[in-house]
Amino acid sequence: MKNIQILSGIALIALSFTSCKDEKQEQAKKTIDAYVTYVDSVKNVKADDLKADWKDVEAEYNRRAENAQLALADIKDNAAETERINESKTKYEEFKTGMAAALAPPAVSPKQQLRNALFGEGKIGDDMSFAWVNAQNIHSVYQQFVHTVENNKDSYSREDWDEIKLMYEALDSRKNTVEKEGLSSEDNRKIAGLKIKFAPMYTVNRMGAKSEETAAAKK
């Protein structure tokens, strides 16, 4: 009788161990299912809708991916689950590449790059507004403009010079308004000197750039 009780106890322990092991395995599969489902759900969202929360999405993905990888150890024959994880990993990496493109800042056109150099980053956009130029800063604006042109005159194309002329004339137009707002005679004199310096530099170099393009076109 005593032996029967011992054997029964051993059987119960074995059954309990097996049951515990099965539960662990089921939980591991659920963890992997959750990871796969998360990747599929993220892939179905438009990239633009994820931009604001992308850091949170990445953090959650990394957490689930790590848990799924750890869960494999609790599955006896895990070849199929390993393949599922790898497939989801590939899906996510492909989606992440697309997100990188969506998150990248828009490309700056050559024309905007030139405007940024002449006036400062983002000061002049497509609206060509010079409202930020006033009696207090207009001399420094002319100074930066002319010095930038002087430093880069040998690298400008004919199209660059046309854009420079357009910007110069717009700045001159703003000066006419600023003069009525109390432009000092000292700043006015300094700006006049910069304008005298710019005029021949523009004429000579613009002609040179056009000649170079004509010669290149004939080759």
PDB file of C-alpha atoms in Angstrom:
ATOM      1  CA  MET A   1       0.000   0.000   0.000  1.00  0.00           C
ATOM      2  CA  LYS A   2       2.809   2.295   0.926  1.00  0.00           C
ATOM      3  CA  ASN A   3       4.535   1.614  -2.417  1.00  0.00           C
ATOM      4  CA  ILE A   4       1.348   2.406  -4.282  1.00  0.00           C
ATOM      5  CA  GLN A   5       1.109   5.760  -2.463  1.00  0.00           C
ATOM      6  CA  ILE A   6       4.717   6.572  -3.338  1.00  0.00           C
ATOM      7  CA  LEU A   7       4.170   5.687  -6.987  1.00  0.00           C
ATOM      8  CA  SER A   8       1.011   7.758  -7.051  1.00  0.00           C
ATOM      9  CA  GLY A   9       2.889  10.702  -5.582  1.00  0.00           C
ATOM     10  CA  ILE A  10       5.631  10.399  -8.192  1.00  0.00           C
ATOM     11  CA  ALA A  11       3.014  10.231 -10.947  1.00  0.00           C
ATOM     12  CA  LEU A  12       1.323  13.372  -9.637  1.00  0.00           C
ATOM     13  CA  ILE A  13       4.639  15.242  -9.503  1.00  0.00           C
ATOM     14  CA  ALA A  14       5.462  14.149 -13.069  1.00  0.00           C
ATOM     15  CA  LEU A  15       1.996  15.185 -14.254  1.00  0.00           C
ATOM     16  CA  SER A  16       2.334  18.536 -12.506  1.00  0.00           C
ATOM     17  CA  PHE A  17       5.765  19.050 -14.070  1.00  0.00           C
ATOM     18  CA  THR A  18       4.438  18.174 -17.525  1.00  0.00           C
ATOM     19  CA  SER A  19       1.453  20.480 -17.066  1.00  0.00           C
ATOM     20  CA  CYS A  20       3.723  23.317 -15.937  1.00  0.00           C
ATOM     21  CA  LYS A  21       5.984  22.726 -18.907  1.00  0.00           C
ATOM     22  CA  ASP A  22       3.001  22.758 -21.283  1.00  0.00           C
ATOM     23  CA  GLU A  23       1.732  26.021 -19.789  1.00  0.00           C
ATOM     24  CA  LYS A  24       5.161  27.581 -20.188  1.00  0.00           C
ATOM     25  CA  GLN A  25       5.275  26.479 -23.800  1.00  0.00           C
ATOM     26  CA  GLU A  26       1.798  27.851 -24.492  1.00  0.00           C
ATOM     27  CA  GLN A  27       2.737  31.159 -22.884  1.00  0.00           C
ATOM     28  CA  ALA A  28       5.894  31.287 -25.013  1.00  0.00           C
ATOM     29  CA  LYS A  29       3.850  30.767 -28.177  1.00  0.00           C
ATOM     30  CA  LYS A  30       1.467  33.547 -27.119  1.00  0.00           C
ATOM     31  CA  THR A  31       4.438  35.877 -26.636  1.00  0.00           C
ATOM     32  CA  ILE A  32       5.647  35.089 -30.148  1.00  0.00           C
ATOM     33  CA  ASP A  33       2.108  35.514 -31.525  1.00  0.00           C
ATOM     34  CA  ALA A  34       1.958  38.946 -29.890  1.00  0.00           C
ATOM     35  CA  TYR A  35       5.251  39.924 -31.528  1.00  0.00           C
ATOM     36  CA  VAL A  36       4.133  38.772 -34.986  1.00  0.00           C
ATOM     37  CA  THR A  37       0.777  40.536 -34.608  1.00  0.00           C
ATOM     38  CA  TYR A  38       2.477  43.752 -33.504  1.00  0.00           C
ATOM     39  CA  VAL A  39       4.712  43.803 -36.580  1.00  0.00           C
ATOM     40  CA  ASP A  40       1.747  43.179 -38.893  1.00  0.00           C
ATOM     41  CA  SER A  41      -0.282  45.931 -37.223  1.00  0.00           C
ATOM     42  CA  VAL A  42       2.548  48.460 -37.494  1.00  0.00           C
ATOM     43  CA  LYS A  43       3.044  47.608 -41.178  1.00  0.00           C
ATOM     44  CA  ASN A  44      -0.599  48.388 -41.884  1.00  0.00           C
ATOM     45  CA  VAL A  45      -0.355  51.951 -40.580  1.00  0.00           C
ATOM     46  CA  LYS A  46       0.592  54.759 -42.958  1.00  0.00           C
ATOM     47  CA  ALA A  47       4.109  56.070 -42.411  1.00  0.00           C
ATOM     48  CA  ASP A  48       2.857  59.664 -42.027  1.00  0.00           C
ATOM     49  CA  ASP A  49       0.565  58.590 -39.187  1.00  0.00           C
ATOM     50  CA  LEU A  50       3.482  57.073 -37.274  1.00  0.00           C
ATOM     51  CA  LYS A  51       5.941  59.960 -37.527  1.00  0.00           C
ATOM     52  CA  ALA A  52       5.013  61.594 -34.234  1.00  0.00           C
ATOM     53  CA  ASP A  53       5.103  58.330 -32.273  1.00  0.00           C
ATOM     54  CA  TRP A  54       7.926  56.548 -34.065  1.00  0.00           C
ATOM     55  CA  LYS A  55      10.247  56.469 -31.034  1.00  0.00           C
ATOM     56  CA  ASP A  56       7.524  54.772 -28.981  1.00  0.00           C
ATOM     57  CA  VAL A  57       6.859  52.299 -31.806  1.00  0.00           C
ATOM     58  CA  GLU A  58      10.558  51.430 -31.964  1.00  0.00           C
ATOM     59  CA  ALA A  59      10.800  50.973 -28.195  1.00  0.00           C
ATOM     60  CA  GLU A  60       7.743  48.708 -28.134  1.00  0.00           C
ATOM     61  CA  TYR A  61       9.041  46.691 -31.082  1.00  0.00           C
ATOM     62  CA  ASN A  62      12.404  46.135 -29.398  1.00  0.00           C
ATOM     63  CA  ARG A  63      10.696  44.999 -26.207  1.00  0.00           C
ATOM     64  CA  ARG A  64       8.434  42.520 -28.005  1.00  0.00           C
ATOM     65  CA  ALA A  65      11.254  41.268 -30.233  1.00  0.00           C
ATOM     66  CA  GLU A  66      13.443  40.563 -27.216  1.00  0.00           C
ATOM     67  CA  ASN A  67      10.628  38.746 -25.411  1.00  0.00           C
ATOM     68  CA  ALA A  68       9.847  36.643 -28.487  1.00  0.00           C
ATOM     69  CA  GLN A  69      13.481  35.645 -28.825  1.00  0.00           C
ATOM     70  CA  LEU A  70      13.663  34.629 -25.179  1.00  0.00           C
ATOM     71  CA  ALA A  71      10.414  32.668 -25.496  1.00  0.00           C
ATOM     72  CA  LEU A  72      11.993  30.284 -28.014  1.00  0.00           C
ATOM     73  CA  ALA A  73      13.904  28.619 -25.177  1.00  0.00           C
ATOM     74  CA  ASP A  74      10.603  27.425 -23.670  1.00  0.00           C
ATOM     75  CA  ILE A  75       9.469  25.671 -26.863  1.00  0.00           C
ATOM     76  CA  LYS A  76      10.879  22.206 -27.433  1.00  0.00           C
ATOM     77  CA  ASP A  77      10.591  22.018 -31.226  1.00  0.00           C
ATOM     78  CA  ASN A  78      10.864  25.706 -32.105  1.00  0.00           C
ATOM     79  CA  ALA A  79      11.927  25.616 -35.761  1.00  0.00           C
ATOM     80  CA  ALA A  80       8.539  26.860 -36.978  1.00  0.00           C
ATOM     81  CA  GLU A  81       8.394  29.616 -34.354  1.00  0.00           C
ATOM     82  CA  THR A  82      11.952  30.673 -35.140  1.00  0.00           C
ATOM     83  CA  GLU A  83      10.976  31.027 -38.796  1.00  0.00           C
ATOM     84  CA  ARG A  84       7.949  33.143 -37.866  1.00  0.00           C
ATOM     85  CA  ILE A  85      10.132  35.455 -35.790  1.00  0.00           C
ATOM     86  CA  ASN A  86      12.676  35.811 -38.602  1.00  0.00           C
ATOM     87  CA  GLU A  87       9.944  36.566 -41.142  1.00  0.00           C
ATOM     88  CA  SER A  88       8.483  39.269 -38.923  1.00  0.00           C
ATOM     89  CA  LYS A  89      11.947  40.676 -38.301  1.00  0.00           C
ATOM     90  CA  THR A  90      12.501  40.964 -42.066  1.00  0.00           C
ATOM     91  CA  LYS A  91       9.089  42.617 -42.518  1.00  0.00           C
ATOM     92  CA  TYR A  92       9.847  45.139 -39.812  1.00  0.00           C
ATOM     93  CA  GLU A  93      13.294  46.007 -41.172  1.00  0.00           C
ATOM     94  CA  GLU A  94      11.797  46.640 -44.615  1.00  0.00           C
ATOM     95  CA  PHE A  95       9.126  48.845 -43.071  1.00  0.00           C
ATOM     96  CA  LYS A  96      11.749  50.640 -40.975  1.00  0.00           C
ATOM     97  CA  THR A  97      13.711  51.475 -44.137  1.00  0.00           C
ATOM     98  CA  GLY A  98      10.599  53.074 -45.583  1.00  0.00           C
ATOM     99  CA  MET A  99      10.031  54.997 -42.362  1.00  0.00           C
ATOM    100  CA  ALA A 100      13.578  56.361 -42.505  1.00  0.00           C
ATOM    101  CA  ALA A 101      12.740  57.924 -45.853  1.00  0.00           C
ATOM    102  CA  ALA A 102       9.488  59.344 -44.478  1.00  0.00           C
ATOM    103  CA  LEU A 103      11.259  60.786 -41.420  1.00  0.00           C
ATOM    104  CA  ALA A 104      14.097  62.343 -43.416  1.00  0.00           C
ATOM    105  CA  PRO A 105      13.878  66.137 -43.777  1.00  0.00           C
ATOM    106  CA  PRO A 106      12.739  67.288 -47.216  1.00  0.00           C
ATOM    107  CA  ALA A 107      15.519  67.881 -49.700  1.00  0.00           C
ATOM    108  CA  VAL A 108      16.554  71.513 -50.054  1.00  0.00           C
ATOM    109  CA  SER A 109      16.533  72.731 -53.646  1.00  0.00           C
ATOM    110  CA  PRO A 110      19.670  74.389 -55.088  1.00  0.00           C
ATOM    111  CA  LYS A 111      17.751  77.666 -55.241  1.00  0.00           C
ATOM    112  CA  GLN A 112      16.845  77.472 -51.552  1.00  0.00           C
ATOM    113  CA  GLN A 113      20.427  76.525 -50.662  1.00  0.00           C
ATOM    114  CA  LEU A 114      21.592  79.696 -52.410  1.00  0.00           C
ATOM    115  CA  ARG A 115      19.019  81.822 -50.587  1.00  0.00           C
ATOM    116  CA  ASN A 116      20.069  80.305 -47.262  1.00  0.00           C
ATOM    117  CA  ALA A 117      23.691  81.185 -47.987  1.00  0.00           C
ATOM    118  CA  LEU A 118      22.858  84.751 -49.005  1.00  0.00           C
ATOM    119  CA  PHE A 119      20.514  85.621 -46.137  1.00  0.00           C
ATOM    120  CA  GLY A 120      20.681  82.898 -43.487  1.00  0.00           C
ATOM    121  CA  GLU A 121      18.965  79.548 -42.975  1.00  0.00           C
ATOM    122  CA  GLY A 122      15.272  79.755 -43.840  1.00  0.00           C
ATOM    123  CA  LYS A 123      15.148  83.571 -43.864  1.00  0.00           C
ATOM    124  CA  ILE A 124      13.867  83.753 -47.466  1.00  0.00           C
ATOM    125  CA  GLY A 125      11.424  81.113 -48.689  1.00  0.00           C
ATOM    126  CA  ASP A 126       9.155  80.788 -51.697  1.00  0.00           C
ATOM    127  CA  ASP A 127       7.097  83.771 -50.522  1.00  0.00           C
ATOM    128  CA  MET A 128      10.196  85.991 -50.918  1.00  0.00           C
ATOM    129  CA  SER A 129       9.153  87.987 -47.855  1.00  0.00           C
ATOM    130  CA  PHE A 130      11.721  90.496 -46.577  1.00  0.00           C
ATOM    131  CA  ALA A 131       9.498  91.674 -43.722  1.00  0.00           C
ATOM    132  CA  TRP A 132      12.185  90.604 -41.219  1.00  0.00           C
ATOM    133  CA  VAL A 133      14.625  93.160 -42.683  1.00  0.00           C
ATOM    134  CA  ASN A 134      14.411  96.461 -40.809  1.00  0.00           C
ATOM    135  CA  ALA A 135      16.362  99.683 -40.234  1.00  0.00           C
ATOM    136  CA  GLN A 136      18.434  98.041 -37.500  1.00  0.00           C
ATOM    137  CA  ASN A 137      19.641  94.992 -39.460  1.00  0.00           C
ATOM    138  CA  ILE A 138      19.523  95.946 -43.135  1.00  0.00           C
ATOM    139  CA  HIS A 139      23.194  96.923 -43.292  1.00  0.00           C
ATOM    140  CA  SER A 140      24.279  93.524 -41.945  1.00  0.00           C
ATOM    141  CA  VAL A 141      21.905  91.831 -44.441  1.00  0.00           C
ATOM    142  CA  TYR A 142      23.556  93.663 -47.354  1.00  0.00           C
ATOM    143  CA  GLN A 143      26.959  92.889 -45.886  1.00  0.00           C
ATOM    144  CA  GLN A 144      26.310  89.148 -45.694  1.00  0.00           C
ATOM    145  CA  PHE A 145      24.768  89.134 -49.156  1.00  0.00           C
ATOM    146  CA  VAL A 146      27.650  90.920 -50.893  1.00  0.00           C
ATOM    147  CA  HIS A 147      30.421  89.110 -49.000  1.00  0.00           C
ATOM    148  CA  THR A 148      28.822  85.726 -49.729  1.00  0.00           C
ATOM    149  CA  VAL A 149      28.611  86.536 -53.426  1.00  0.00           C
ATOM    150  CA  GLU A 150      32.206  87.748 -53.431  1.00  0.00           C
ATOM    151  CA  ASN A 151      33.483  84.582 -51.722  1.00  0.00           C
ATOM    152  CA  ASN A 152      31.636  82.259 -54.099  1.00  0.00           C
ATOM    153  CA  LYS A 153      31.579  84.208 -57.359  1.00  0.00           C
ATOM    154  CA  ASP A 154      33.797  81.710 -59.188  1.00  0.00           C
ATOM    155  CA  SER A 155      31.461  78.786 -58.479  1.00  0.00           C
ATOM    156  CA  TYR A 156      28.121  80.324 -59.518  1.00  0.00           C
ATOM    157  CA  SER A 157      26.343  79.248 -62.696  1.00  0.00           C
ATOM    158  CA  ARG A 158      24.410  81.596 -64.948  1.00  0.00           C
ATOM    159  CA  GLU A 159      21.179  80.453 -63.270  1.00  0.00           C
ATOM    160  CA  ASP A 160      22.726  81.242 -59.872  1.00  0.00           C
ATOM    161  CA  TRP A 161      23.568  84.752 -61.004  1.00  0.00           C
ATOM    162  CA  ASP A 162      20.012  85.248 -62.256  1.00  0.00           C
ATOM    163  CA  GLU A 163      18.721  84.184 -58.837  1.00  0.00           C
ATOM    164  CA  ILE A 164      21.241  86.470 -57.112  1.00  0.00           C
ATOM    165  CA  LYS A 165      20.021  89.409 -59.207  1.00  0.00           C
ATOM    166  CA  LEU A 166      16.406  88.608 -58.329  1.00  0.00           C
ATOM    167  CA  MET A 167      17.248  88.513 -54.607  1.00  0.00           C
ATOM    168  CA  TYR A 168      19.337  91.687 -54.842  1.00  0.00           C
ATOM    169  CA  GLU A 169      16.516  93.618 -56.470  1.00  0.00           C
ATOM    170  CA  ALA A 170      14.055  92.358 -53.846  1.00  0.00           C
ATOM    171  CA  LEU A 171      16.421  93.499 -51.088  1.00  0.00           C
ATOM    172  CA  ASP A 172      16.757  96.902 -52.763  1.00  0.00           C
ATOM    173  CA  SER A 173      12.991  97.170 -52.849  1.00  0.00           C
ATOM    174  CA  ARG A 174      12.874  96.461 -49.126  1.00  0.00           C
ATOM    175  CA  LYS A 175      15.517  99.152 -48.569  1.00  0.00           C
ATOM    176  CA  ASN A 176      13.202 101.748 -50.118  1.00  0.00           C
ATOM    177  CA  THR A 177      10.623 100.889 -47.462  1.00  0.00           C
ATOM    178  CA  VAL A 178      13.151 100.758 -44.618  1.00  0.00           C
ATOM    179  CA  GLU A 179      14.547 104.200 -45.485  1.00  0.00           C
ATOM    180  CA  LYS A 180      11.182 105.676 -44.524  1.00  0.00           C
ATOM    181  CA  GLU A 181      11.362 103.890 -41.175  1.00  0.00           C
ATOM    182  CA  GLY A 182      14.449 105.744 -39.995  1.00  0.00           C
ATOM    183  CA  LEU A 183      17.518 104.207 -41.667  1.00  0.00           C
ATOM    184  CA  SER A 184      20.582 106.007 -40.307  1.00  0.00           C
ATOM    185  CA  SER A 185      22.706 108.057 -42.697  1.00  0.00           C
ATOM    186  CA  GLU A 186      25.779 106.034 -41.622  1.00  0.00           C
ATOM    187  CA  ASP A 187      24.162 102.696 -42.547  1.00  0.00           C
ATOM    188  CA  ASN A 188      22.865 104.225 -45.767  1.00  0.00           C
ATOM    189  CA  ARG A 189      26.406 105.272 -46.674  1.00  0.00           C
ATOM    190  CA  LYS A 190      27.810 101.795 -45.913  1.00  0.00           C
ATOM    191  CA  ILE A 191      25.076 100.115 -47.954  1.00  0.00           C
ATOM    192  CA  ALA A 192      25.850 102.434 -50.886  1.00  0.00           C
ATOM    193  CA  GLY A 193      29.475 101.266 -50.728  1.00  0.00           C
ATOM    194  CA  LEU A 194      28.386  97.610 -50.803  1.00  0.00           C
ATOM    195  CA  LYS A 195      26.130  98.291 -53.784  1.00  0.00           C
ATOM    196  CA  ILE A 196      29.016  99.892 -55.676  1.00  0.00           C
ATOM    197  CA  LYS A 197      31.089  96.791 -54.955  1.00  0.00           C
ATOM    198  CA  PHE A 198      28.348  94.385 -56.051  1.00  0.00           C
ATOM    199  CA  ALA A 199      27.334  95.926 -59.398  1.00  0.00           C
ATOM    200  CA  PRO A 200      30.538  95.313 -61.426  1.00  0.00           C
ATOM    201  CA  MET A 201      31.130  91.980 -59.700  1.00  0.00           C
ATOM    202  CA  TYR A 202      27.714  90.789 -60.860  1.00  0.00           C
ATOM    203  CA  THR A 203      28.114  92.059 -64.441  1.00  0.00           C
ATOM    204  CA  VAL A 204      31.575  90.570 -65.032  1.00  0.00           C
ATOM    205  CA  ASN A 205      30.963  87.209 -63.409  1.00  0.00           C
ATOM    206  CA  ARG A 206      27.516  86.703 -64.876  1.00  0.00           C
ATOM    207  CA  MET A 207      28.934  87.281 -68.352  1.00  0.00           C
ATOM    208  CA  GLY A 208      31.788  84.887 -67.593  1.00  0.00           C
ATOM    209  CA  ALA A 209      29.409  82.174 -66.425  1.00  0.00           C
ATOM    210  CA  LYS A 210      27.315  82.537 -69.570  1.00  0.00           C
ATOM    211  CA  SER A 211      30.421  82.328 -71.787  1.00  0.00           C
ATOM    212  CA  GLU A 212      31.562  79.159 -70.015  1.00  0.00           C
ATOM    213  CA  GLU A 213      28.167  77.520 -70.493  1.00  0.00           C
ATOM    214  CA  THR A 214      28.113  78.465 -74.171  1.00  0.00           C
ATOM    215  CA  ALA A 215      31.590  77.042 -74.719  1.00  0.00           C
ATOM    216  CA  ALA A 216      30.657  73.839 -72.875  1.00  0.00           C
ATOM    217  CA  ALA A 217      27.520  73.443 -74.996  1.00  0.00           C
ATOM    218  CA  LYS A 218      29.556  73.639 -78.212  1.00  0.00           C
ATOM    219  CA  LYS A 219      31.841  70.763 -77.192  1.00  0.00           C
TER     220      LYS A 219
END
